Structure formats: C-alpha cells, structure tokens
Amino acid sequence: MHHYTSHLSLPYTTPSLPLRTYDLHIPTSAPSLPSYTIIYIHGGAFRDPIITSQSLVPALQHLFSQSSDPPPPPSHIKAIASINYRLSPYPTHPTHPSFPDDESRNAKWPDHVSDVRHGIRYVSESAESTASIEKSIASNVPQSASSSGIILVGHSVGATIAFALAMNLDGGNGEGLSSVKAVVGVEGVYDFTAMRDAHVEHRSVYEEICEGAFGLERDGGWEEGNIVRAVEGRERE
C-alpha cells in the first residue's frame, strides 16, 4: 500500500519541454513540524535518458513508510519534488540516441543548472504548485504546518548541479533559492578532470561525457563545473 500520492510530469516552464518537468510526491499523513519539501535532482552523467525523475520512485516506499520494525522516526517531509532537466547529447545511446534537432537533449552547461533553478523557483513560489500540495494534504496537515523550507538532494551529477546552484556557479545570483535550507550530495561528482583521470581504462568514455556537457577540456569548460576548485578559490579570497 502506498502512503503517498503522486502527480507526474508537471511542467515548470512556459512553454514546457518534455524534460522541463517535475514529479510531486505527497505523504498521505501529516508530517511532524518543522516540515520540509525535498527537491531531488537525479544523476545520469548529464546525458542518460533512462535516468529521470522517476529514478526516485523505489525510495519512496521507504521514505513514506508508516510501518516497520523498529518503527520509523517521525517524518518531517511535507512533499518531494523530483526534477527533470534538459540533457546533453548522447547520440550513441544503444536504445534512445539523441538527435541534433531535439531541444531537450542538446544542453550545454550551465543549461542543466538553469533548468533546475527554474524548477526550484516554481516549486517554492508558484501558486499553482502550492495549491496542488495544499489540496492533496488539506485533510491531513494542520494549517500551521506550512513548509519550513527546501532541502536540495542531488545524486551523482545531480549533486554537482545542487552545489553549483548553492554557489551560484551559473550566474543566477541566488534567484529562486531563498527557501533552501540545506544541500545534500549523494555520490557527487565535484572534479571532472579527476574523475576522468581516475578511470584510465574508460578514459574515452569519461571524456565524451565531459565534452558533451562542457565542451573541449582545452577550452576551459570543464572548470565551470568543478566544485572543488570553486570552493578552493573562494577560500583563498
């Protein structure tokens, strides 16, 4: 039995694109206070069409579980929004290759970050999004139980995007992030040159991933997504 309701493929931009969408998952029981909205950013090397917002679904039954041994701790999750974003090219994918005329699958950094920023802003500020949440849990949540903020969770390059947002590496100047209280990175990629160099046997694959997202290494694009260097640079300032 599911202890949550889901609203899938909701657009967060106008006009919408197939990958500028998010899934909204809402618990059927009232969360404990303070309550938070989790925004999940999937990984997939910036380009894998199989890894989408739906990759979170297997975890939902655990996150919203109401019965286990021992009993789960009180949940403070008001809602979970799992965000899609435009992908970089992957013309050699064995089952879902990208094509040059597909606007959703020819993104270059920081397009991925910009899309997620739009998604976060929509989820946190849009009247339509807020109404959707409130309508779904009105009978379960006290009026005082408004969301206390947003927690960003990113996996793999989703973590790269999350920290790039937190550090404004896309030039967004904090737009849309006023409600974000914390950023959690899970198996994040924070140095793409080091990642490539650590996998000598698959060096060409990692170079293809990075070039698809950032352009040629010699042109300096890889450094734009280098979270480690960005942190080191700010520590020296």
JSON list of N, CA, C and O in Angstrom, two decimals, residues 165-220:
[
{"chain": "A", "resi": 165, "resn": "LEU", "atom": "N", "xyz": [24.31, 25.33, -7.89]},
{"chain": "A", "resi": 165, "resn": "LEU", "atom": "CA", "xyz": [23.24, 26.27, -7.57]},
{"chain": "A", "resi": 165, "resn": "LEU", "atom": "C", "xyz": [23.54, 27.01, -6.28]},
{"chain": "A", "resi": 165, "resn": "LEU", "atom": "O", "xyz": [23.40, 28.23, -6.20]},
{"chain": "A", "resi": 166, "resn": "ALA", "atom": "N", "xyz": [23.93, 26.26, -5.25]},
{"chain": "A", "resi": 166, "resn": "ALA", "atom": "CA", "xyz": [24.20, 26.86, -3.95]},
{"chain": "A", "resi": 166, "resn": "ALA", "atom": "C", "xyz": [25.34, 27.89, -4.03]},
{"chain": "A", "resi": 166, "resn": "ALA", "atom": "O", "xyz": [25.35, 28.87, -3.28]},
{"chain": "A", "resi": 167, "resn": "MET", "atom": "N", "xyz": [26.28, 27.65, -4.95]},
{"chain": "A", "resi": 167, "resn": "MET", "atom": "CA", "xyz": [27.43, 28.55, -5.09]},
{"chain": "A", "resi": 167, "resn": "MET", "atom": "C", "xyz": [27.25, 29.55, -6.23]},
{"chain": "A", "resi": 167, "resn": "MET", "atom": "O", "xyz": [28.17, 30.30, -6.54]},
{"chain": "A", "resi": 168, "resn": "ASN", "atom": "N", "xyz": [26.08, 29.52, -6.87]},
{"chain": "A", "resi": 168, "resn": "ASN", "atom": "CA", "xyz": [25.77, 30.45, -7.96]},
{"chain": "A", "resi": 168, "resn": "ASN", "atom": "C", "xyz": [26.78, 30.37, -9.10]},
{"chain": "A", "resi": 168, "resn": "ASN", "atom": "O", "xyz": [27.14, 31.39, -9.71]},
{"chain": "A", "resi": 169, "resn": "LEU", "atom": "N", "xyz": [27.22, 29.16, -9.42]},
{"chain": "A", "resi": 169, "resn": "LEU", "atom": "CA", "xyz": [28.20, 29.00, -10.49]},
{"chain": "A", "resi": 169, "resn": "LEU", "atom": "C", "xyz": [27.58, 29.20, -11.87]},
{"chain": "A", "resi": 169, "resn": "LEU", "atom": "O", "xyz": [28.30, 29.30, -12.86]},
{"chain": "A", "resi": 170, "resn": "ASP", "atom": "N", "xyz": [26.25, 29.28, -11.93]},
{"chain": "A", "resi": 170, "resn": "ASP", "atom": "CA", "xyz": [25.58, 29.53, -13.20]},
{"chain": "A", "resi": 170, "resn": "ASP", "atom": "C", "xyz": [25.26, 31.01, -13.38]},
{"chain": "A", "resi": 170, "resn": "ASP", "atom": "O", "xyz": [24.62, 31.40, -14.35]},
{"chain": "A", "resi": 171, "resn": "GLY", "atom": "N", "xyz": [25.71, 31.83, -12.44]},
{"chain": "A", "resi": 171, "resn": "GLY", "atom": "CA", "xyz": [25.43, 33.26, -12.53]},
{"chain": "A", "resi": 171, "resn": "GLY", "atom": "C", "xyz": [24.02, 33.63, -12.13]},
{"chain": "A", "resi": 171, "resn": "GLY", "atom": "O", "xyz": [23.54, 34.72, -12.46]},
{"chain": "A", "resi": 172, "resn": "GLY", "atom": "N", "xyz": [23.35, 32.75, -11.39]},
{"chain": "A", "resi": 172, "resn": "GLY", "atom": "CA", "xyz": [21.95, 33.01, -11.03]},
{"chain": "A", "resi": 172, "resn": "GLY", "atom": "C", "xyz": [21.75, 33.95, -9.87]},
{"chain": "A", "resi": 172, "resn": "GLY", "atom": "O", "xyz": [20.63, 34.35, -9.57]},
{"chain": "A", "resi": 173, "resn": "ASN", "atom": "N", "xyz": [22.84, 34.29, -9.18]},
{"chain": "A", "resi": 173, "resn": "ASN", "atom": "CA", "xyz": [22.78, 35.25, -8.07]},
{"chain": "A", "resi": 173, "resn": "ASN", "atom": "C", "xyz": [21.74, 34.89, -7.01]},
{"chain": "A", "resi": 173, "resn": "ASN", "atom": "O", "xyz": [21.07, 35.76, -6.46]},
{"chain": "A", "resi": 174, "resn": "GLY", "atom": "N", "xyz": [21.61, 33.59, -6.76]},
{"chain": "A", "resi": 174, "resn": "GLY", "atom": "CA", "xyz": [20.71, 33.14, -5.70]},
{"chain": "A", "resi": 174, "resn": "GLY", "atom": "C", "xyz": [19.25, 33.13, -6.05]},
{"chain": "A", "resi": 174, "resn": "GLY", "atom": "O", "xyz": [18.41, 32.81, -5.21]},
{"chain": "A", "resi": 175, "resn": "GLU", "atom": "N", "xyz": [18.90, 33.46, -7.29]},
{"chain": "A", "resi": 175, "resn": "GLU", "atom": "CA", "xyz": [17.50, 33.54, -7.69]},
{"chain": "A", "resi": 175, "resn": "GLU", "atom": "C", "xyz": [16.80, 32.20, -7.47]},
{"chain": "A", "resi": 175, "resn": "GLU", "atom": "O", "xyz": [17.28, 31.15, -7.89]},
{"chain": "A", "resi": 176, "resn": "GLY", "atom": "N", "xyz": [15.67, 32.26, -6.80]},
{"chain": "A", "resi": 176, "resn": "GLY", "atom": "CA", "xyz": [14.86, 31.07, -6.59]},
{"chain": "A", "resi": 176, "resn": "GLY", "atom": "C", "xyz": [15.30, 30.19, -5.45]},
{"chain": "A", "resi": 176, "resn": "GLY", "atom": "O", "xyz": [14.67, 29.15, -5.19]},
{"chain": "A", "resi": 177, "resn": "LEU", "atom": "N", "xyz": [16.35, 30.57, -4.72]},
{"chain": "A", "resi": 177, "resn": "LEU", "atom": "CA", "xyz": [16.90, 29.69, -3.69]},
{"chain": "A", "resi": 177, "resn": "LEU", "atom": "C", "xyz": [16.68, 30.21, -2.27]},
{"chain": "A", "resi": 177, "resn": "LEU", "atom": "O", "xyz": [17.25, 29.68, -1.33]},
{"chain": "A", "resi": 178, "resn": "SER", "atom": "N", "xyz": [15.86, 31.21, -2.11]},
{"chain": "A", "resi": 178, "resn": "SER", "atom": "CA", "xyz": [15.69, 31.82, -0.79]},
{"chain": "A", "resi": 178, "resn": "SER", "atom": "C", "xyz": [15.13, 30.85, 0.24]},
{"chain": "A", "resi": 178, "resn": "SER", "atom": "O", "xyz": [15.35, 31.03, 1.44]},
{"chain": "A", "resi": 179, "resn": "SER", "atom": "N", "xyz": [14.41, 29.83, -0.21]},
{"chain": "A", "resi": 179, "resn": "SER", "atom": "CA", "xyz": [13.80, 28.88, 0.72]},
{"chain": "A", "resi": 179, "resn": "SER", "atom": "C", "xyz": [14.68, 27.66, 1.01]},
{"chain": "A", "resi": 179, "resn": "SER", "atom": "O", "xyz": [14.31, 26.81, 1.82]},
{"chain": "A", "resi": 180, "resn": "VAL", "atom": "N", "xyz": [15.83, 27.56, 0.33]},
{"chain": "A", "resi": 180, "resn": "VAL", "atom": "CA", "xyz": [16.70, 26.39, 0.51]},
{"chain": "A", "resi": 180, "resn": "VAL", "atom": "C", "xyz": [17.45, 26.48, 1.83]},
{"chain": "A", "resi": 180, "resn": "VAL", "atom": "O", "xyz": [18.15, 27.46, 2.11]},
{"chain": "A", "resi": 181, "resn": "LYS", "atom": "N", "xyz": [17.29, 25.45, 2.66]},
{"chain": "A", "resi": 181, "resn": "LYS", "atom": "CA", "xyz": [17.91, 25.42, 3.98]},
{"chain": "A", "resi": 181, "resn": "LYS", "atom": "C", "xyz": [19.16, 24.55, 4.04]},
{"chain": "A", "resi": 181, "resn": "LYS", "atom": "O", "xyz": [20.01, 24.73, 4.91]},
{"chain": "A", "resi": 182, "resn": "ALA", "atom": "N", "xyz": [19.26, 23.56, 3.13]},
{"chain": "A", "resi": 182, "resn": "ALA", "atom": "CA", "xyz": [20.40, 22.65, 3.15]},
{"chain": "A", "resi": 182, "resn": "ALA", "atom": "C", "xyz": [20.57, 22.01, 1.78]},
{"chain": "A", "resi": 182, "resn": "ALA", "atom": "O", "xyz": [19.62, 21.92, 1.00]},
{"chain": "A", "resi": 183, "resn": "VAL", "atom": "N", "xyz": [21.80, 21.56, 1.51]},
{"chain": "A", "resi": 183, "resn": "VAL", "atom": "CA", "xyz": [22.12, 20.85, 0.27]},
{"chain": "A", "resi": 183, "resn": "VAL", "atom": "C", "xyz": [22.80, 19.54, 0.64]},
{"chain": "A", "resi": 183, "resn": "VAL", "atom": "O", "xyz": [23.76, 19.53, 1.41]},
{"chain": "A", "resi": 184, "resn": "VAL", "atom": "N", "xyz": [22.30, 18.44, 0.08]},
{"chain": "A", "resi": 184, "resn": "VAL", "atom": "CA", "xyz": [22.85, 17.12, 0.36]},
{"chain": "A", "resi": 184, "resn": "VAL", "atom": "C", "xyz": [23.32, 16.50, -0.95]},
{"chain": "A", "resi": 184, "resn": "VAL", "atom": "O", "xyz": [22.53, 16.36, -1.89]},
{"chain": "A", "resi": 185, "resn": "GLY", "atom": "N", "xyz": [24.59, 16.13, -1.01]},
{"chain": "A", "resi": 185, "resn": "GLY", "atom": "CA", "xyz": [25.13, 15.48, -2.19]},
{"chain": "A", "resi": 185, "resn": "GLY", "atom": "C", "xyz": [25.34, 13.99, -1.93]},
{"chain": "A", "resi": 185, "resn": "GLY", "atom": "O", "xyz": [25.94, 13.62, -0.92]},
{"chain": "A", "resi": 186, "resn": "VAL", "atom": "N", "xyz": [24.84, 13.15, -2.83]},
{"chain": "A", "resi": 186, "resn": "VAL", "atom": "CA", "xyz": [24.99, 11.70, -2.71]},
{"chain": "A", "resi": 186, "resn": "VAL", "atom": "C", "xyz": [25.84, 11.20, -3.87]},
{"chain": "A", "resi": 186, "resn": "VAL", "atom": "O", "xyz": [25.44, 11.30, -5.03]},
{"chain": "A", "resi": 187, "resn": "GLU", "atom": "N", "xyz": [27.04, 10.69, -3.57]},
{"chain": "A", "resi": 187, "resn": "GLU", "atom": "CA", "xyz": [27.96, 10.19, -4.60]},
{"chain": "A", "resi": 187, "resn": "GLU", "atom": "C", "xyz": [28.16, 11.25, -5.68]},
{"chain": "A", "resi": 187, "resn": "GLU", "atom": "O", "xyz": [28.13, 10.95, -6.88]},
{"chain": "A", "resi": 188, "resn": "GLY", "atom": "N", "xyz": [28.38, 12.48, -5.25]},
{"chain": "A", "resi": 188, "resn": "GLY", "atom": "CA", "xyz": [28.51, 13.58, -6.19]},
{"chain": "A", "resi": 188, "resn": "GLY", "atom": "C", "xyz": [29.81, 13.60, -6.97]},
{"chain": "A", "resi": 188, "resn": "GLY", "atom": "O", "xyz": [30.82, 13.03, -6.54]},
{"chain": "A", "resi": 189, "resn": "VAL", "atom": "N", "xyz": [29.78, 14.27, -8.11]},
{"chain": "A", "resi": 189, "resn": "VAL", "atom": "CA", "xyz": [30.98, 14.48, -8.92]},
{"chain": "A", "resi": 189, "resn": "VAL", "atom": "C", "xyz": [31.36, 15.95, -8.78]},
{"chain": "A", "resi": 189, "resn": "VAL", "atom": "O", "xyz": [30.61, 16.83, -9.20]},
{"chain": "A", "resi": 190, "resn": "TYR", "atom": "N", "xyz": [32.54, 16.22, -8.21]},
{"chain": "A", "resi": 190, "resn": "TYR", "atom": "CA", "xyz": [32.93, 17.59, -7.90]},
{"chain": "A", "resi": 190, "resn": "TYR", "atom": "C", "xyz": [34.22, 18.02, -8.58]},
{"chain": "A", "resi": 190, "resn": "TYR", "atom": "O", "xyz": [34.65, 19.15, -8.41]},
{"chain": "A", "resi": 191, "resn": "ASP", "atom": "N", "xyz": [34.83, 17.11, -9.34]},
{"chain": "A", "resi": 191, "resn": "ASP", "atom": "CA", "xyz": [36.04, 17.43, -10.10]},
{"chain": "A", "resi": 191, "resn": "ASP", "atom": "C", "xyz": [36.06, 16.50, -11.31]},
{"chain": "A", "resi": 191, "resn": "ASP", "atom": "O", "xyz": [36.40, 15.33, -11.20]},
{"chain": "A", "resi": 192, "resn": "PHE", "atom": "N", "xyz": [35.71, 17.03, -12.48]},
{"chain": "A", "resi": 192, "resn": "PHE", "atom": "CA", "xyz": [35.53, 16.18, -13.65]},
{"chain": "A", "resi": 192, "resn": "PHE", "atom": "C", "xyz": [36.86, 15.73, -14.25]},
{"chain": "A", "resi": 192, "resn": "PHE", "atom": "O", "xyz": [36.96, 14.64, -14.79]},
{"chain": "A", "resi": 193, "resn": "THR", "atom": "N", "xyz": [37.88, 16.54, -14.14]},
{"chain": "A", "resi": 193, "resn": "THR", "atom": "CA", "xyz": [39.20, 16.12, -14.62]},
{"chain": "A", "resi": 193, "resn": "THR", "atom": "C", "xyz": [39.71, 14.96, -13.77]},
{"chain": "A", "resi": 193, "resn": "THR", "atom": "O", "xyz": [40.23, 13.96, -14.30]},
{"chain": "A", "resi": 194, "resn": "ALA", "atom": "N", "xyz": [39.56, 15.06, -12.46]},
{"chain": "A", "resi": 194, "resn": "ALA", "atom": "CA", "xyz": [39.99, 13.99, -11.56]},
{"chain": "A", "resi": 194, "resn": "ALA", "atom": "C", "xyz": [39.18, 12.72, -11.81]},
{"chain": "A", "resi": 194, "resn": "ALA", "atom": "O", "xyz": [39.73, 11.61, -11.76]},
{"chain": "A", "resi": 195, "resn": "MET", "atom": "N", "xyz": [37.89, 12.87, -12.07]},
{"chain": "A", "resi": 195, "resn": "MET", "atom": "CA", "xyz": [37.06, 11.71, -12.37]},
{"chain": "A", "resi": 195, "resn": "MET", "atom": "C", "xyz": [37.56, 10.99, -13.62]},
{"chain": "A", "resi": 195, "resn": "MET", "atom": "O", "xyz": [37.72, 9.76, -13.63]},
{"chain": "A", "resi": 196, "resn": "ARG", "atom": "N", "xyz": [37.85, 11.76, -14.67]},
{"chain": "A", "resi": 196, "resn": "ARG", "atom": "CA", "xyz": [38.36, 11.16, -15.91]},
{"chain": "A", "resi": 196, "resn": "ARG", "atom": "C", "xyz": [39.70, 10.47, -15.68]},
{"chain": "A", "resi": 196, "resn": "ARG", "atom": "O", "xyz": [39.91, 9.33, -16.12]},
{"chain": "A", "resi": 197, "resn": "ASP", "atom": "N", "xyz": [40.58, 11.12, -14.95]},
{"chain": "A", "resi": 197, "resn": "ASP", "atom": "CA", "xyz": [41.92, 10.59, -14.74]},
{"chain": "A", "resi": 197, "resn": "ASP", "atom": "C", "xyz": [41.93, 9.36, -13.83]},
{"chain": "A", "resi": 197, "resn": "ASP", "atom": "O", "xyz": [42.86, 8.55, -13.88]},
{"chain": "A", "resi": 198, "resn": "ALA", "atom": "N", "xyz": [40.90, 9.23, -13.01]},
{"chain": "A", "resi": 198, "resn": "ALA", "atom": "CA", "xyz": [40.83, 8.09, -12.09]},
{"chain": "A", "resi": 198, "resn": "ALA", "atom": "C", "xyz": [40.32, 6.83, -12.77]},
{"chain": "A", "resi": 198, "resn": "ALA", "atom": "O", "xyz": [40.35, 5.75, -12.18]},
{"chain": "A", "resi": 199, "resn": "HIS", "atom": "N", "xyz": [39.85, 6.94, -14.00]},
{"chain": "A", "resi": 199, "resn": "HIS", "atom": "CA", "xyz": [39.31, 5.79, -14.72]},
{"chain": "A", "resi": 199, "resn": "HIS", "atom": "C", "xyz": [40.05, 5.63, -16.05]},
{"chain": "A", "resi": 199, "resn": "HIS", "atom": "O", "xyz": [39.50, 5.85, -17.12]},
{"chain": "A", "resi": 200, "resn": "VAL", "atom": "N", "xyz": [41.31, 5.23, -15.93]},
{"chain": "A", "resi": 200, "resn": "VAL", "atom": "CA", "xyz": [42.17, 5.14, -17.10]},
{"chain": "A", "resi": 200, "resn": "VAL", "atom": "C", "xyz": [41.62, 4.19, -18.15]},
{"chain": "A", "resi": 200, "resn": "VAL", "atom": "O", "xyz": [41.65, 4.47, -19.36]},
{"chain": "A", "resi": 201, "resn": "GLU", "atom": "N", "xyz": [41.03, 3.09, -17.70]},
{"chain": "A", "resi": 201, "resn": "GLU", "atom": "CA", "xyz": [40.54, 2.08, -18.63]},
{"chain": "A", "resi": 201, "resn": "GLU", "atom": "C", "xyz": [39.30, 2.56, -19.39]},
{"chain": "A", "resi": 201, "resn": "GLU", "atom": "O", "xyz": [38.96, 2.00, -20.43]},
{"chain": "A", "resi": 202, "resn": "HIS", "atom": "N", "xyz": [38.64, 3.57, -18.88]},
{"chain": "A", "resi": 202, "resn": "HIS", "atom": "CA", "xyz": [37.45, 4.11, -19.54]},
{"chain": "A", "resi": 202, "resn": "HIS", "atom": "C", "xyz": [37.61, 5.60, -19.83]},
{"chain": "A", "resi": 202, "resn": "HIS", "atom": "O", "xyz": [36.61, 6.33, -19.90]},
{"chain": "A", "resi": 203, "resn": "ARG", "atom": "N", "xyz": [38.84, 6.02, -20.03]},
{"chain": "A", "resi": 203, "resn": "ARG", "atom": "CA", "xyz": [39.13, 7.44, -20.19]},
{"chain": "A", "resi": 203, "resn": "ARG", "atom": "C", "xyz": [38.31, 8.08, -21.33]},
{"chain": "A", "resi": 203, "resn": "ARG", "atom": "O", "xyz": [37.75, 9.17, -21.17]},
{"chain": "A", "resi": 204, "resn": "SER", "atom": "N", "xyz": [38.19, 7.39, -22.43]},
{"chain": "A", "resi": 204, "resn": "SER", "atom": "CA", "xyz": [37.48, 7.98, -23.58]},
{"chain": "A", "resi": 204, "resn": "SER", "atom": "C", "xyz": [36.00, 8.18, -23.28]},
{"chain": "A", "resi": 204, "resn": "SER", "atom": "O", "xyz": [35.39, 9.15, -23.76]},
{"chain": "A", "resi": 205, "resn": "VAL", "atom": "N", "xyz": [35.42, 7.28, -22.50]},
{"chain": "A", "resi": 205, "resn": "VAL", "atom": "CA", "xyz": [34.00, 7.40, -22.15]},
{"chain": "A", "resi": 205, "resn": "VAL", "atom": "C", "xyz": [33.79, 8.65, -21.30]},
{"chain": "A", "resi": 205, "resn": "VAL", "atom": "O", "xyz": [32.87, 9.45, -21.53]},
{"chain": "A", "resi": 206, "resn": "TYR", "atom": "N", "xyz": [34.67, 8.84, -20.31]},
{"chain": "A", "resi": 206, "resn": "TYR", "atom": "CA", "xyz": [34.52, 9.99, -19.41]},
{"chain": "A", "resi": 206, "resn": "TYR", "atom": "C", "xyz": [34.81, 11.29, -20.15]},
{"chain": "A", "resi": 206, "resn": "TYR", "atom": "O", "xyz": [34.19, 12.33, -19.86]},
{"chain": "A", "resi": 207, "resn": "GLU", "atom": "N", "xyz": [35.73, 11.25, -21.08]},
{"chain": "A", "resi": 207, "resn": "GLU", "atom": "CA", "xyz": [35.99, 12.45, -21.88]},
{"chain": "A", "resi": 207, "resn": "GLU", "atom": "C", "xyz": [34.76, 12.81, -22.73]},
{"chain": "A", "resi": 207, "resn": "GLU", "atom": "O", "xyz": [34.40, 13.98, -22.86]},
{"chain": "A", "resi": 208, "resn": "GLU", "atom": "N", "xyz": [34.11, 11.79, -23.28]},
{"chain": "A", "resi": 208, "resn": "GLU", "atom": "CA", "xyz": [32.92, 12.03, -24.09]},
{"chain": "A", "resi": 208, "resn": "GLU", "atom": "C", "xyz": [31.80, 12.63, -23.24]},
{"chain": "A", "resi": 208, "resn": "GLU", "atom": "O", "xyz": [31.10, 13.55, -23.68]},
{"chain": "A", "resi": 209, "resn": "ILE", "atom": "N", "xyz": [31.65, 12.14, -22.02]},
{"chain": "A", "resi": 209, "resn": "ILE", "atom": "CA", "xyz": [30.63, 12.68, -21.11]},
{"chain": "A", "resi": 209, "resn": "ILE", "atom": "C", "xyz": [30.90, 14.15, -20.82]},
{"chain": "A", "resi": 209, "resn": "ILE", "atom": "O", "xyz": [30.01, 15.00, -20.92]},
{"chain": "A", "resi": 210, "resn": "CYS", "atom": "N", "xyz": [32.16, 14.44, -20.46]},
{"chain": "A", "resi": 210, "resn": "CYS", "atom": "CA", "xyz": [32.51, 15.81, -20.09]},
{"chain": "A", "resi": 210, "resn": "CYS", "atom": "C", "xyz": [32.45, 16.76, -21.27]},
{"chain": "A", "resi": 210, "resn": "CYS", "atom": "O", "xyz": [31.98, 17.90, -21.15]},
{"chain": "A", "resi": 211, "resn": "GLU", "atom": "N", "xyz": [32.89, 16.31, -22.42]},
{"chain": "A", "resi": 211, "resn": "GLU", "atom": "CA", "xyz": [32.85, 17.17, -23.60]},
{"chain": "A", "resi": 211, "resn": "GLU", "atom": "C", "xyz": [31.41, 17.43, -24.04]},
{"chain": "A", "resi": 211, "resn": "GLU", "atom": "O", "xyz": [31.09, 18.53, -24.52]},
{"chain": "A", "resi": 212, "resn": "GLY", "atom": "N", "xyz": [30.55, 16.45, -23.87]},
{"chain": "A", "resi": 212, "resn": "GLY", "atom": "CA", "xyz": [29.15, 16.64, -24.22]},
{"chain": "A", "resi": 212, "resn": "GLY", "atom": "C", "xyz": [28.49, 17.70, -23.35]},
{"chain": "A", "resi": 212, "resn": "GLY", "atom": "O", "xyz": [27.64, 18.46, -23.82]},
{"chain": "A", "resi": 213, "resn": "ALA", "atom": "N", "xyz": [28.90, 17.75, -22.08]},
{"chain": "A", "resi": 213, "resn": "ALA", "atom": "CA", "xyz": [28.29, 18.71, -21.15]},
{"chain": "A", "resi": 213, "resn": "ALA", "atom": "C", "xyz": [29.00, 20.06, -21.14]},
{"chain": "A", "resi": 213, "resn": "ALA", "atom": "O", "xyz": [28.35, 21.10, -21.05]},
{"chain": "A", "resi": 214, "resn": "PHE", "atom": "N", "xyz": [30.34, 20.04, -21.24]},
{"chain": "A", "resi": 214, "resn": "PHE", "atom": "CA", "xyz": [31.12, 21.27, -21.02]},
{"chain": "A", "resi": 214, "resn": "PHE", "atom": "C", "xyz": [31.90, 21.76, -22.25]},
{"chain": "A", "resi": 214, "resn": "PHE", "atom": "O", "xyz": [32.43, 22.87, -22.23]},
{"chain": "A", "resi": 215, "resn": "GLY", "atom": "N", "xyz": [32.01, 20.94, -23.28]},
{"chain": "A", "resi": 215, "resn": "GLY", "atom": "CA", "xyz": [32.86, 21.29, -24.40]},
{"chain": "A", "resi": 215, "resn": "GLY", "atom": "C", "xyz": [34.26, 20.72, -24.22]},
{"chain": "A", "resi": 215, "resn": "GLY", "atom": "O", "xyz": [34.51, 19.91, -23.32]},
{"chain": "A", "resi": 216, "resn": "LEU", "atom": "N", "xyz": [35.18, 21.13, -25.06]},
{"chain": "A", "resi": 216, "resn": "LEU", "atom": "CA", "xyz": [36.54, 20.59, -25.01]},
{"chain": "A", "resi": 216, "resn": "LEU", "atom": "C", "xyz": [37.27, 21.04, -23.75]},
{"chain": "A", "resi": 216, "resn": "LEU", "atom": "O", "xyz": [37.12, 22.19, -23.31]},
{"chain": "A", "resi": 217, "resn": "GLU", "atom": "N", "xyz": [38.07, 20.14, -23.20]},
{"chain": "A", "resi": 217, "resn": "GLU", "atom": "CA", "xyz": [38.81, 20.46, -21.98]},
{"chain": "A", "resi": 217, "resn": "GLU", "atom": "C", "xyz": [39.74, 21.65, -22.20]},
{"chain": "A", "resi": 217, "resn": "GLU", "atom": "O", "xyz": [39.86, 22.52, -21.33]},
{"chain": "A", "resi": 218, "resn": "ARG", "atom": "N", "xyz": [40.38, 21.72, -23.35]},
{"chain": "A", "resi": 218, "resn": "ARG", "atom": "CA", "xyz": [41.35, 22.79, -23.59]},
{"chain": "A", "resi": 218, "resn": "ARG", "atom": "C", "xyz": [40.69, 24.17, -23.66]},
{"chain": "A", "resi": 218, "resn": "ARG", "atom": "O", "xyz": [41.36, 25.19, -23.52]},
{"chain": "A", "resi": 219, "resn": "ASP", "atom": "N", "xyz": [39.38, 24.19, -23.86]},
{"chain": "A", "resi": 219, "resn": "ASP", "atom": "CA", "xyz": [38.68, 25.47, -23.90]},
{"chain": "A", "resi": 219, "resn": "ASP", "atom": "C", "xyz": [38.25, 25.96, -22.52]},
{"chain": "A", "resi": 219, "resn": "ASP", "atom": "O", "xyz": [37.67, 27.04, -22.39]},
{"chain": "A", "resi": 220, "resn": "GLY", "atom": "N", "xyz": [38.52, 25.14, -21.50]},
{"chain": "A", "resi": 220, "resn": "GLY", "atom": "CA", "xyz": [38.27, 25.56, -20.12]},
{"chain": "A", "resi": 220, "resn": "GLY", "atom": "C", "xyz": [36.89, 25.29, -19.58]},
{"chain": "A", "resi": 220, "resn": "GLY", "atom": "O", "xyz": [36.59, 25.63, -18.43]}
]
